[in-house]
Tab-separated table of C-alpha atoms in Angstrom:
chain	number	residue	atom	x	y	z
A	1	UNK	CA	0.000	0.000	0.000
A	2	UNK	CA	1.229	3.363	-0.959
A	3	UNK	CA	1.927	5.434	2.002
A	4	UNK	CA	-0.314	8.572	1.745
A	5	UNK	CA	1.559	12.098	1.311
A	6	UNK	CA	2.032	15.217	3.116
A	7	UNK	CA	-0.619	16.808	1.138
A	8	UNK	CA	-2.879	14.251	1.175
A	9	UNK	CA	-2.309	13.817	5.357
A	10	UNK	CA	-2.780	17.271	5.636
A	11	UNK	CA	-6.345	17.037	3.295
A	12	UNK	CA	-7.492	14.552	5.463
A	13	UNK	CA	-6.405	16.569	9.013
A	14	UNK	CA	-8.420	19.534	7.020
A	15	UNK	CA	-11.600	17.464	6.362
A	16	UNK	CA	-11.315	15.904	10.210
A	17	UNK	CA	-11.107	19.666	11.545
A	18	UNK	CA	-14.047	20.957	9.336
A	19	UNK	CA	-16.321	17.875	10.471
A	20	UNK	CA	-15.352	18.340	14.301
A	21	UNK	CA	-16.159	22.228	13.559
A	22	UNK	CA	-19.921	21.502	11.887
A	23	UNK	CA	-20.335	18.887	14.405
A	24	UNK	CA	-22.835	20.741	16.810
A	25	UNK	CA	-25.148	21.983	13.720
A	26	UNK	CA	-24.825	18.205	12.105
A	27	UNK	CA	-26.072	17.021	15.311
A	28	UNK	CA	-28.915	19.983	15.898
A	29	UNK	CA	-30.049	18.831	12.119
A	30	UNK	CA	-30.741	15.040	13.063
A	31	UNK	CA	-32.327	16.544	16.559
A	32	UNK	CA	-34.883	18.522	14.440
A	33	UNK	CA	-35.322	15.816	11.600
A	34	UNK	CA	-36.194	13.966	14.485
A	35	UNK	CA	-39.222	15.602	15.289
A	36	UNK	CA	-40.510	14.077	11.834
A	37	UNK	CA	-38.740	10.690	11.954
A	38	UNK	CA	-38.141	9.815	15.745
A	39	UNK	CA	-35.361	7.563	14.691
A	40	UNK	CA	-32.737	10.397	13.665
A	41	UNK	CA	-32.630	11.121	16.851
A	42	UNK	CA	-32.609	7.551	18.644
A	43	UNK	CA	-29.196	6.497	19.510
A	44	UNK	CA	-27.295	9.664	19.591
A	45	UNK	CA	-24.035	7.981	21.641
A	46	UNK	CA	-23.226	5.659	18.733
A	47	UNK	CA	-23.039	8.608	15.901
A	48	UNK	CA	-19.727	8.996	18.533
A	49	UNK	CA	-18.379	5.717	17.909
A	50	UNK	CA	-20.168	4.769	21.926
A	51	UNK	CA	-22.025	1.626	22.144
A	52	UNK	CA	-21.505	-1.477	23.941
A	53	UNK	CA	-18.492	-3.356	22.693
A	54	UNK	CA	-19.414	-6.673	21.298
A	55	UNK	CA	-17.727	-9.971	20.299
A	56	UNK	CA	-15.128	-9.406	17.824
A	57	UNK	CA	-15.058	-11.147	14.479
A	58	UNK	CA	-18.145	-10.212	12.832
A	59	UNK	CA	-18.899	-9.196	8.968
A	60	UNK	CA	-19.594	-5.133	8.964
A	61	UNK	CA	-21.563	-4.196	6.650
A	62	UNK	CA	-22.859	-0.408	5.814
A	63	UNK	CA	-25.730	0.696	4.190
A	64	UNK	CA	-26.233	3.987	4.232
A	65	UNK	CA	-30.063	4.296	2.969
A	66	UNK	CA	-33.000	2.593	1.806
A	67	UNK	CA	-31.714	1.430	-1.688
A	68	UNK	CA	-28.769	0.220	-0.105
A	69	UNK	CA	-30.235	-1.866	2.861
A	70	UNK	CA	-32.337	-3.500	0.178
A	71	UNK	CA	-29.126	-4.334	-1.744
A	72	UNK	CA	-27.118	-5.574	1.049
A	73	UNK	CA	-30.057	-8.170	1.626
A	74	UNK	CA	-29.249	-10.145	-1.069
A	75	UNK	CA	-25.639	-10.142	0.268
A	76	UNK	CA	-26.292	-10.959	3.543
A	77	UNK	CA	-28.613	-14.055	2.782
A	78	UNK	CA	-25.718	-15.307	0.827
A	79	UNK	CA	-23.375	-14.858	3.366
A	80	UNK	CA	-25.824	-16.707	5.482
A	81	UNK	CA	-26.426	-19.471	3.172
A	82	UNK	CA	-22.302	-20.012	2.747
A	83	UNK	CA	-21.258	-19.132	6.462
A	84	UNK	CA	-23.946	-20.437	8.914
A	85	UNK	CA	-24.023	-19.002	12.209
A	86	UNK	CA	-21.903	-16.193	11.013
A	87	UNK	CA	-22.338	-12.488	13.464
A	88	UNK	CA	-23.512	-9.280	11.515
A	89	UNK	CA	-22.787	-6.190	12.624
A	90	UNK	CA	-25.185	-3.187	10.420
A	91	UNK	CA	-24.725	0.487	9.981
A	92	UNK	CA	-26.901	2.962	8.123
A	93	UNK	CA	-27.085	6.715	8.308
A	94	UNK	CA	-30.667	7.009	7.557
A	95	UNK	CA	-33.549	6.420	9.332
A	96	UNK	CA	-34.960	4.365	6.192
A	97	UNK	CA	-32.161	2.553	5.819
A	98	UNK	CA	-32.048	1.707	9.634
A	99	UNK	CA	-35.258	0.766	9.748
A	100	UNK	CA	-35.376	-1.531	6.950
A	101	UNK	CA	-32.157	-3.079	8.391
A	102	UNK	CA	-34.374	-4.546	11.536
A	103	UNK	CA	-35.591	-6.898	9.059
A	104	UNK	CA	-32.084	-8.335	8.189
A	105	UNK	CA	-31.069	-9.167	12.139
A	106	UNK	CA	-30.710	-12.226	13.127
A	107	UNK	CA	-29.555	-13.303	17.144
A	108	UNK	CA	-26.147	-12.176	17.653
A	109	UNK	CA	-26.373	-9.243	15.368
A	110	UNK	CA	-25.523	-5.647	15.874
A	111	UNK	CA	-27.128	-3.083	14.524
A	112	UNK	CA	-25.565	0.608	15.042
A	113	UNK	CA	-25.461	4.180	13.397
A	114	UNK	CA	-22.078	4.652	10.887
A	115	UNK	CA	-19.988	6.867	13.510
A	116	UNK	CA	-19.231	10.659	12.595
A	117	UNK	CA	-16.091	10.295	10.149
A	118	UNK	CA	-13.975	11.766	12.412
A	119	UNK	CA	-10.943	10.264	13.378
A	120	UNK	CA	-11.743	9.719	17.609
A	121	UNK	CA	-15.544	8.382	16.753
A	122	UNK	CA	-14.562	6.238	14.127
A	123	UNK	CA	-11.736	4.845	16.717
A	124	UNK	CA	-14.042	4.237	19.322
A	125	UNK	CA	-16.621	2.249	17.255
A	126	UNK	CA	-13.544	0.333	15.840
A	127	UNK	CA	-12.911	-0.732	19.454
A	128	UNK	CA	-15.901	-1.781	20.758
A	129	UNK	CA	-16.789	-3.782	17.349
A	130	UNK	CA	-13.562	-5.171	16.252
A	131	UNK	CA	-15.126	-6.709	12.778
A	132	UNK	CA	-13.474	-8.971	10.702
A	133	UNK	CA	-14.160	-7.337	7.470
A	134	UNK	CA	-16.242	-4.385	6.364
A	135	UNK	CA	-18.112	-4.279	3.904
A	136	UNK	CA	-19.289	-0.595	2.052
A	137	UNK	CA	-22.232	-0.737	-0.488
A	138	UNK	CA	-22.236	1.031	-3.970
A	139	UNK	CA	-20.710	4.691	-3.805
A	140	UNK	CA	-19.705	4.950	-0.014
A	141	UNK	CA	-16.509	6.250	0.623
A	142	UNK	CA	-15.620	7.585	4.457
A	143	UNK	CA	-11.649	8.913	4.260
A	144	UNK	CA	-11.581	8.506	8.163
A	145	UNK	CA	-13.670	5.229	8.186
A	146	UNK	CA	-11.304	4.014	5.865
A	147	UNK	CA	-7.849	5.518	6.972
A	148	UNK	CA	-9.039	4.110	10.677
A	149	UNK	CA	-9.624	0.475	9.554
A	150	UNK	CA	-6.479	0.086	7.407
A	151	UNK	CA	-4.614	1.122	10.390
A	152	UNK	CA	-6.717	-1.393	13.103
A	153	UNK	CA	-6.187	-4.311	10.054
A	154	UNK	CA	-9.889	-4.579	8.815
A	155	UNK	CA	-10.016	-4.976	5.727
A	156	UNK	CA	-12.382	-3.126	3.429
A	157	UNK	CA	-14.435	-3.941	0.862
A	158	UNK	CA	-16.664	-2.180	-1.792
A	159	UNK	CA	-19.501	-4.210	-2.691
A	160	UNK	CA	-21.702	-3.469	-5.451
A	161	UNK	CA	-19.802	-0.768	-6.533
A	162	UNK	CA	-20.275	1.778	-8.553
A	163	UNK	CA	-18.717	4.895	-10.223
A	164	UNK	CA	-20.636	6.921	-12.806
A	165	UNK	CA	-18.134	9.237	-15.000
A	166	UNK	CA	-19.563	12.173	-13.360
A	167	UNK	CA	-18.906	11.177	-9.946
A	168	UNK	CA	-14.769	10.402	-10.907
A	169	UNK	CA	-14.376	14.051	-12.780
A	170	UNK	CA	-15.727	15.308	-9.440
A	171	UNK	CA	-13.676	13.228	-7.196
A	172	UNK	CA	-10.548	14.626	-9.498
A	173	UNK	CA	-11.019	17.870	-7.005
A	174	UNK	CA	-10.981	16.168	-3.639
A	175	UNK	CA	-7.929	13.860	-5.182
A	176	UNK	CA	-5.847	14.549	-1.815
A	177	UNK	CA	-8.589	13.596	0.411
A	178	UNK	CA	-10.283	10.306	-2.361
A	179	UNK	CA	-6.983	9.032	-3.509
A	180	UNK	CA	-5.842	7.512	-0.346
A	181	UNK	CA	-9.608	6.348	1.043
A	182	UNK	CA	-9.412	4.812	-3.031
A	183	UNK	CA	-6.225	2.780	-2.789
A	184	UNK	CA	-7.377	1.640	1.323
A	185	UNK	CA	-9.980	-0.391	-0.557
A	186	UNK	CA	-8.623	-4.292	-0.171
A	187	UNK	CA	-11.371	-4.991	-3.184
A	188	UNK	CA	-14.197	-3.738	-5.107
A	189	UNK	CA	-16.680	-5.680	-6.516
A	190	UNK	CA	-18.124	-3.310	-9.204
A	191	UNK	CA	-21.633	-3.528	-11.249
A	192	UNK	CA	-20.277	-3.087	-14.652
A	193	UNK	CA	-17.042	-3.151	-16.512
A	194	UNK	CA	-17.503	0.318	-17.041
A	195	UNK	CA	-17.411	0.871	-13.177
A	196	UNK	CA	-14.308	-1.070	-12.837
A	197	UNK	CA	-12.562	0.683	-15.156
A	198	UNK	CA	-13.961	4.265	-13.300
A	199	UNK	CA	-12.649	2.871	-9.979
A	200	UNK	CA	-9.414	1.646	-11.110
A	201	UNK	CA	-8.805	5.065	-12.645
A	202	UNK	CA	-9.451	6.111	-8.750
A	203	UNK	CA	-7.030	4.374	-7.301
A	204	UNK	CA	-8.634	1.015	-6.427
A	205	UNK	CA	-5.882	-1.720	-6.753
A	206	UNK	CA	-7.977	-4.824	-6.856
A	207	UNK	CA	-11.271	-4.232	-8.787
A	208	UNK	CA	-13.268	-7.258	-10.013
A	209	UNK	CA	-16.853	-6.794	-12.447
A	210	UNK	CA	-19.743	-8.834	-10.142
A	211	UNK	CA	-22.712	-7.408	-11.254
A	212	UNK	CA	-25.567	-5.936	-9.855
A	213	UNK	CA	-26.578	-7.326	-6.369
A	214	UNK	CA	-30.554	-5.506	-7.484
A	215	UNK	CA	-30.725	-8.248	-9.764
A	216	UNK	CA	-30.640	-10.739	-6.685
A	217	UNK	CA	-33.328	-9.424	-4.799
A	218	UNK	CA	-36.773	-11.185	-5.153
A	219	UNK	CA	-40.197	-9.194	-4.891
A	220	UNK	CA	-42.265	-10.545	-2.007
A	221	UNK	CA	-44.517	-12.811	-3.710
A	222	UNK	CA	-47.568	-12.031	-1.106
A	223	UNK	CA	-47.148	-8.235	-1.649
A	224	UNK	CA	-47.271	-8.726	-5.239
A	225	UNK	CA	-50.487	-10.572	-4.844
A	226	UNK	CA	-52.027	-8.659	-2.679
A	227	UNK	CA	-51.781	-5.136	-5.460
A	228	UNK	CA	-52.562	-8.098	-8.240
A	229	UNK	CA	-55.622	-8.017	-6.005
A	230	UNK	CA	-56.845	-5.223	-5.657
A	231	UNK	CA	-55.703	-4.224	-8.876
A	232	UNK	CA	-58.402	-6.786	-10.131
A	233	UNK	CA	-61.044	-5.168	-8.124
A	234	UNK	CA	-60.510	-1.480	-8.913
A	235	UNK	CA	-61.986	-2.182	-12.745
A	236	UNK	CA	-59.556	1.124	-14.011
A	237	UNK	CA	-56.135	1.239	-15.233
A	238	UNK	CA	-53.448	2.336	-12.699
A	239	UNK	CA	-50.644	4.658	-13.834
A	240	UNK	CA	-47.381	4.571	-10.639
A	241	UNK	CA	-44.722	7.246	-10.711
A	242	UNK	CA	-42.608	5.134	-9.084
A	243	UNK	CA	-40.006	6.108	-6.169
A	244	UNK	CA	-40.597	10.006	-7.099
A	245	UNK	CA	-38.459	12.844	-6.589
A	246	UNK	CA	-38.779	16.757	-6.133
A	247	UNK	CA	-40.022	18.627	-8.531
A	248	UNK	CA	-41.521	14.918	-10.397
A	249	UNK	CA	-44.952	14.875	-8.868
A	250	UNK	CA	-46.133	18.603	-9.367
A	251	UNK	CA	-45.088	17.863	-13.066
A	252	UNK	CA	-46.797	14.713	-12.620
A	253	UNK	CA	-50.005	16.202	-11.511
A	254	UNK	CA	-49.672	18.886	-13.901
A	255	UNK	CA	-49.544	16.618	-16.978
A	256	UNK	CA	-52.116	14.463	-15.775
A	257	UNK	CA	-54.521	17.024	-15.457
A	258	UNK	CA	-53.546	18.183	-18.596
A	259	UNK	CA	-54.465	14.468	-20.127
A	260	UNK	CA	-57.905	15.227	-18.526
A	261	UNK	CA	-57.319	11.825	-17.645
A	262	UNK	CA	-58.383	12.263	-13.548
A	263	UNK	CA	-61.576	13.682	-14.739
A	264	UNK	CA	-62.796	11.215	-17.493
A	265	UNK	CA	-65.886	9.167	-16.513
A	266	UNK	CA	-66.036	5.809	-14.769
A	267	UNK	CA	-63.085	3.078	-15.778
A	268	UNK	CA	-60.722	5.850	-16.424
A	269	UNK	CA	-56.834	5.538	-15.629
A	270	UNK	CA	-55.904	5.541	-11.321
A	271	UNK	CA	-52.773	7.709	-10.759
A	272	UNK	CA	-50.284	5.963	-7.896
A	273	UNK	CA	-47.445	8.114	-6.414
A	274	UNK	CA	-45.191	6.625	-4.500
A	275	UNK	CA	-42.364	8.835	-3.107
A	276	UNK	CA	-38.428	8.158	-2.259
A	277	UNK	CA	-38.338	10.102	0.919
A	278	UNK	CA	-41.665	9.772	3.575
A	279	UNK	CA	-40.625	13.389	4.993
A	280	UNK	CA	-42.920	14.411	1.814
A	281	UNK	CA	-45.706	12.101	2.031
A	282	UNK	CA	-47.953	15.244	3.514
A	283	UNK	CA	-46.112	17.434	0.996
A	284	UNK	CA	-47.280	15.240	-1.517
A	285	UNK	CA	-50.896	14.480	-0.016
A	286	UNK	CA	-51.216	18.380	-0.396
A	287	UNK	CA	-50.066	19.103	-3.374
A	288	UNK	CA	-52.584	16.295	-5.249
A	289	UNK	CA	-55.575	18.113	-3.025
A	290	UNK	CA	-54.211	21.642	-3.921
A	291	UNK	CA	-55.028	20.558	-7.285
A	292	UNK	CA	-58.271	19.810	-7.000
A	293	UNK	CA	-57.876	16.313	-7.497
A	294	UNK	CA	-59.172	13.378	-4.751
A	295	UNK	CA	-56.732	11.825	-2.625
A	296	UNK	CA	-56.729	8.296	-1.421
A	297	UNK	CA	-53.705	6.922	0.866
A	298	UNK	CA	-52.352	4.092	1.713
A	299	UNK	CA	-52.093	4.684	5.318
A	300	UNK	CA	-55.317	5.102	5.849
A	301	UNK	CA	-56.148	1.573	4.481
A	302	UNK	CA	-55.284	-0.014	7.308
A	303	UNK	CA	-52.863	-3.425	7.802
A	304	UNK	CA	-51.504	-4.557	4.588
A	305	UNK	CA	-52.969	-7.853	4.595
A	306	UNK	CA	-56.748	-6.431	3.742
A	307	UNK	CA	-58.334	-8.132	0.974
A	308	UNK	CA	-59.362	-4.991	-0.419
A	309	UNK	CA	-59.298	-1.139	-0.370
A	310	UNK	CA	-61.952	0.721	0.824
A	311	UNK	CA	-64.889	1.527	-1.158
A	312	UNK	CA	-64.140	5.489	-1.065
A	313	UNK	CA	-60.372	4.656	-2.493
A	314	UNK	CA	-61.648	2.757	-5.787
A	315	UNK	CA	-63.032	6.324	-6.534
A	316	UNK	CA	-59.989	8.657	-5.811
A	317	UNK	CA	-58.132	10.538	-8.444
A	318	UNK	CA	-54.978	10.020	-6.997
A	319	UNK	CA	-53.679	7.518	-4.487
A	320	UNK	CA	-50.699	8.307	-2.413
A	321	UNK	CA	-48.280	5.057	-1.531
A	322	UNK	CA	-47.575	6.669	1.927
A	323	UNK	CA	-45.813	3.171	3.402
A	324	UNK	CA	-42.675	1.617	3.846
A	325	UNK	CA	-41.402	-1.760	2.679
A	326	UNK	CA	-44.271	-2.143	0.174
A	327	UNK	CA	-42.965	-1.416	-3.480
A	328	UNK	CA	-44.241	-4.927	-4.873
A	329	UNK	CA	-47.654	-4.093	-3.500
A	330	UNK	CA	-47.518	-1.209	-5.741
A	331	UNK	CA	-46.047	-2.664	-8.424
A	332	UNK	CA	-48.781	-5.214	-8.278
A	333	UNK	CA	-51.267	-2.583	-8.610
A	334	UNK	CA	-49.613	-0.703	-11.367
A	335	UNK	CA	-50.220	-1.528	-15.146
A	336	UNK	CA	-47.564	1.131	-15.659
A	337	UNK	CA	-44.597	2.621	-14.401
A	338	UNK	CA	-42.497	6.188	-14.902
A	339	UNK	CA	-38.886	5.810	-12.905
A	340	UNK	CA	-38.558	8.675	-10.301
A	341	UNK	CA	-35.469	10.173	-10.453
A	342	UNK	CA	-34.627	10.130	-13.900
A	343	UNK	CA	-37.135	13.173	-14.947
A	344	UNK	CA	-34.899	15.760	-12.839
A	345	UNK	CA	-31.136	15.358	-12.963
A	346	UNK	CA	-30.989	13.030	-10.127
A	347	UNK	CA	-30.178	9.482	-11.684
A	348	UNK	CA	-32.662	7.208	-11.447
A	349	UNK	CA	-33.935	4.955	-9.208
A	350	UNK	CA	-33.947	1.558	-8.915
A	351	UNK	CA	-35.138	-0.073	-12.126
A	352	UNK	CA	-34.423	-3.457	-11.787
A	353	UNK	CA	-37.211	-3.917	-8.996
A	354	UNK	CA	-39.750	-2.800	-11.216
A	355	UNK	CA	-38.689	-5.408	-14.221
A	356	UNK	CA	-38.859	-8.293	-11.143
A	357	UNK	CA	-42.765	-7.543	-10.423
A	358	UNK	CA	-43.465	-7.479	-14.886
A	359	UNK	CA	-43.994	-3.732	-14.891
A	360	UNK	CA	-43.508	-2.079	-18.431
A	361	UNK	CA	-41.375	1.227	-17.578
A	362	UNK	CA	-40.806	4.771	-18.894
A	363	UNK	CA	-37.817	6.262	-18.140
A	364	UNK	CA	-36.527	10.010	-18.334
A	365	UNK	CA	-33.020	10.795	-19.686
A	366	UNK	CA	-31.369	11.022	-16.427
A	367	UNK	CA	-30.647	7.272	-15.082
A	368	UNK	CA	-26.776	7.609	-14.560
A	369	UNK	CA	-26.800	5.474	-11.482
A	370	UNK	CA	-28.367	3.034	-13.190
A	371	UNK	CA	-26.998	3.056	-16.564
A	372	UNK	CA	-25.874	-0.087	-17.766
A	373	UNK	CA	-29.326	-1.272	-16.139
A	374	UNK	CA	-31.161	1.159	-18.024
A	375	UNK	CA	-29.155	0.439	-21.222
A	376	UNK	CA	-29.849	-3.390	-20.603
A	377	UNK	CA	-33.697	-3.180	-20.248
A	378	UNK	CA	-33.981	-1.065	-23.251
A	379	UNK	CA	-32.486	-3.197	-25.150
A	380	UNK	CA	-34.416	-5.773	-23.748
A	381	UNK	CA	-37.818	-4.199	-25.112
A	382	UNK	CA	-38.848	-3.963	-20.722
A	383	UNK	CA	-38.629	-0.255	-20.773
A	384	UNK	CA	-38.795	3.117	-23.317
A	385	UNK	CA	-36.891	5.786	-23.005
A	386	UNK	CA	-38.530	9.338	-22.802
A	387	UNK	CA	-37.454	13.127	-23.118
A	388	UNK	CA	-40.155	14.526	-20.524
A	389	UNK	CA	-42.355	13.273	-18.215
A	390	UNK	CA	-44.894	14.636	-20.167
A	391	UNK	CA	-44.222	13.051	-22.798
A	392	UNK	CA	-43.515	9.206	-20.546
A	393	UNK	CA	-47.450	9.849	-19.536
A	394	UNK	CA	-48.818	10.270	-22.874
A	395	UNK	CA	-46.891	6.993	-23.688
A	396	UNK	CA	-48.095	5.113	-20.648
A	397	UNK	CA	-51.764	5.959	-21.392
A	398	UNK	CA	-51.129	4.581	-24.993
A	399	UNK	CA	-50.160	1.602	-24.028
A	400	UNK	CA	-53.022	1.063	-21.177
A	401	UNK	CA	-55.147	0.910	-24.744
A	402	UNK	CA	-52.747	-1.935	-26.273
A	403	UNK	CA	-52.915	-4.826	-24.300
A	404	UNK	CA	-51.383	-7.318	-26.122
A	405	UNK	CA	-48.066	-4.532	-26.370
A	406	UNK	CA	-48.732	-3.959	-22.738
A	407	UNK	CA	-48.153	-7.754	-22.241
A	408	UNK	CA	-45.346	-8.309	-24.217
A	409	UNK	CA	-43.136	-5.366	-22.464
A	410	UNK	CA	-44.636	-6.891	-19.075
A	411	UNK	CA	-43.047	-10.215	-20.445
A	412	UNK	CA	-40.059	-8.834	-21.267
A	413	UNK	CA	-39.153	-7.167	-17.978
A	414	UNK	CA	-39.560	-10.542	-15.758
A	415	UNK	CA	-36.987	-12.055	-18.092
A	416	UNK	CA	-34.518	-9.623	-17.917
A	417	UNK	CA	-34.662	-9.630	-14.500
A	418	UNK	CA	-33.819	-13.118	-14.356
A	419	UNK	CA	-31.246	-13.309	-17.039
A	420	UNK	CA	-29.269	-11.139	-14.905
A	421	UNK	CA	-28.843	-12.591	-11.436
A	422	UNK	CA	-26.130	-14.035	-9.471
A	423	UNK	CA	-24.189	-11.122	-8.117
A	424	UNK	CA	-24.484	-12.048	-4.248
A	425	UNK	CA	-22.910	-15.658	-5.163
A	426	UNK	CA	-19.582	-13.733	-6.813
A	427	UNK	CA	-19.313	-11.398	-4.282
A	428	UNK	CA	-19.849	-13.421	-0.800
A	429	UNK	CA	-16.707	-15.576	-1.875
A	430	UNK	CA	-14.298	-12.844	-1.838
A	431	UNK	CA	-15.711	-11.167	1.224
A	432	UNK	CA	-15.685	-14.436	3.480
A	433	UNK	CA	-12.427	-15.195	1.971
A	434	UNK	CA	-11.173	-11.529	3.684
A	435	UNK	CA	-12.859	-12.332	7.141
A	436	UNK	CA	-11.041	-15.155	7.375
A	437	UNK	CA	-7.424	-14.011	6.700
């Protein structure tokens, strides 16, 4: 390992000063985001590094978010399935991604908030956990984290890793402070080719192409039901703008009022929203009712094992997918899908999910976190690619009056899903290989 120079030990004493110094308003952030999502604010000790110390010799893995939990599922189970018995210890920095982590613990487990990169918290949780490997999903790189656990010999991995062209140019003017966190990495295990090359050109030394651990993950198959369900009953078409993203549903609403679609007699098309963050699911409630549209939402529908909505819901203009850990539920329910996230400049979201529940897609021209996915399902006939939103609507209401074209994009998507799977086996090798060196 190259030994890091002056300038870049001075970049990273810089960045450790700067983080101690916004410290108190960092903390006074999650204390007020809090108020809205009570778990922000849970647990404050271990965003020091504090916590009780537990047995050493587990597999660390972090997951920053939502998208990322769900990833790291289809790693863990692996890891599972080839090391029984084998000790987990989970970090997140979001509440959604902590939350959705509960789901992954098993007895023995640890579950904990990703310490404050600075150089004492990170030291601290390093003590008291003592892993055997760690394990950082996708895009996550921590220069203290990282600079920390090559010094107290854990070795670190990158799992389903990714780079987008975008991100390296950036990372060319933080070189001082990426370069060294870059070549720390013992191994990445990147999506595409095109990633490896991106992370080699960072300074990764051991970079292998595993694919895409999204491909792994299976929809729940009694969720997916359930929306096939009540799909069946609702006797109208159902339009999702799925995983949405500021500025996407007022543009939705917009355009769908425009189609007169909302306001067409009996039968006509249901619009489903479901958003990325659920800080805006009242945002979002008000915005459909602002525009004189009716509002149904999820949350008010009670557990999600009902049979059926109630009656007042089959009616609504608009419903609102105000819940957590229930995308295949919507998916179920939807005939057709726009991808949040790639109608503002914000990448895309998750794609492959929707291809797994046989959901025919329109995607904006901004899916650069998901572009060899994107580039895959197109070419797969699952998806289209649009220039607006706008224009994606007027698409997906075409094709709600084409059934047989409906059916064969519908088709098309389960496959490619499937054809693609396999990442979790290629990467759990190398990782349990690491933990026990």
């Amino acid at each position: 390992m190259t030994p890091d120079s002056f300038k870049e030990r001075l970049a990273r004493g810089v960045f450790s000063t700067v983080l101690r110094l916004a410290a108190p308003a960092y903390f006074l952030r999650l204390f007020l985001r809090g108020r809205q999502e009570p778990l922000y604010a849970a647990h404050p000790a271990e965003r020091f590094g504090f916590g009780a110390a537990i047995e050493p010799g587990a597999i660390w893995v972090h997951a920053v978010s939502l998208g990322e939990t769900r990833a790291a599922a289809a790693l863990i189970e692996q890891l599972r399935r080839e090391r029984p018995g084998l000790r987990l210890l989970l970090t997140h920095t979001t509440a959604t991604g902590r939350e959705a982590g509960r789901a992954l613990l098993r007895d023995g487990d640890t579950q904990r908030w990703l310490p404050f990169d600075t150089p004492g918290a990170v030291r601290r949780f390093l003590r008291r956990t003592r892993p055997a490997v760690g394990v950082l999903m996708e895009t996550e790189i921590w220069p203290n984290v990282q600079h920390e656990a090559l010094k107290a010999g854990v070795p670190m991995v990158l799992a389903n890793a990714r780079l987008s062209a975008r991100s390296l140019r950036r990372g060319e003017k933080f070189k001082a402070l990426l370069a060294p966190a870059a070549r720390s990495l013992r191994l990445a295990l990147a999506q595409t080719a095109q990633d490896a090359d991106r992370l080699r050109q960072a300074g990764v030394a051991d970079v292998r192409v595993s694919g895409n651990l999204k491909f792994d993950l299976q929809p729940d198959e009694a969720l997916l039901a359930r929306g096939r369900t009540w799909r069946a009953g609702l006797n109208r078409p159902v339009v999702m703008l799925a995983v949405s993203r500021e500025g996407e549903e007022a543009a939705m609403l917009a355009a769908w009022k425009s189609a007169q679609a909302a306001r067409a007699p009996a039968g006509s098309p249901l619009l489903l929203i479901v958003p990325r963050h659920p800080q805006r699911f009242d945002e979002i409630a008000a915005m459909v009712t602002d525009a004189g549209l009716t509002l149904a939402r999820r949350s008010a529908f009670g557990t999600s094992d009902i049979a059926t909505p109630p009656l007042s819901a089959g009616v609504a203009d608009v419903w609102l997918g105000d819940s957590m850990r229930e995308m295949a539920l919507y998916y179920g329910l939807a005939d057709v899908a726009l991808l949040g996230g790639s109608f503002e400049k914000l990448g895309g979201q998750n794609l492959i999910e929707t291809a797994a529940c046989g959901v025919p897609l329109f995607m904006g021209p901004h899916t650069f976190n998901f572009a060899e996915a994107a580039e895959l399902s197109l070419q797969a006939g699952a998806a289209r690619r649009v220039a607006t939103l706008t224009e994606g609507l007027s698409q997906a209401l075409a094709l709600l009056t084409q059934p047989s074209e409906r059916q064969e994009m519908a088709d098309a998507a389960t496959a490619f899903a499937a054809a693609h799977r396999g990442a979790a086996q290629r990467m759990a090798a190398p990782i349990l290989k690491l933990a026990a060196a």
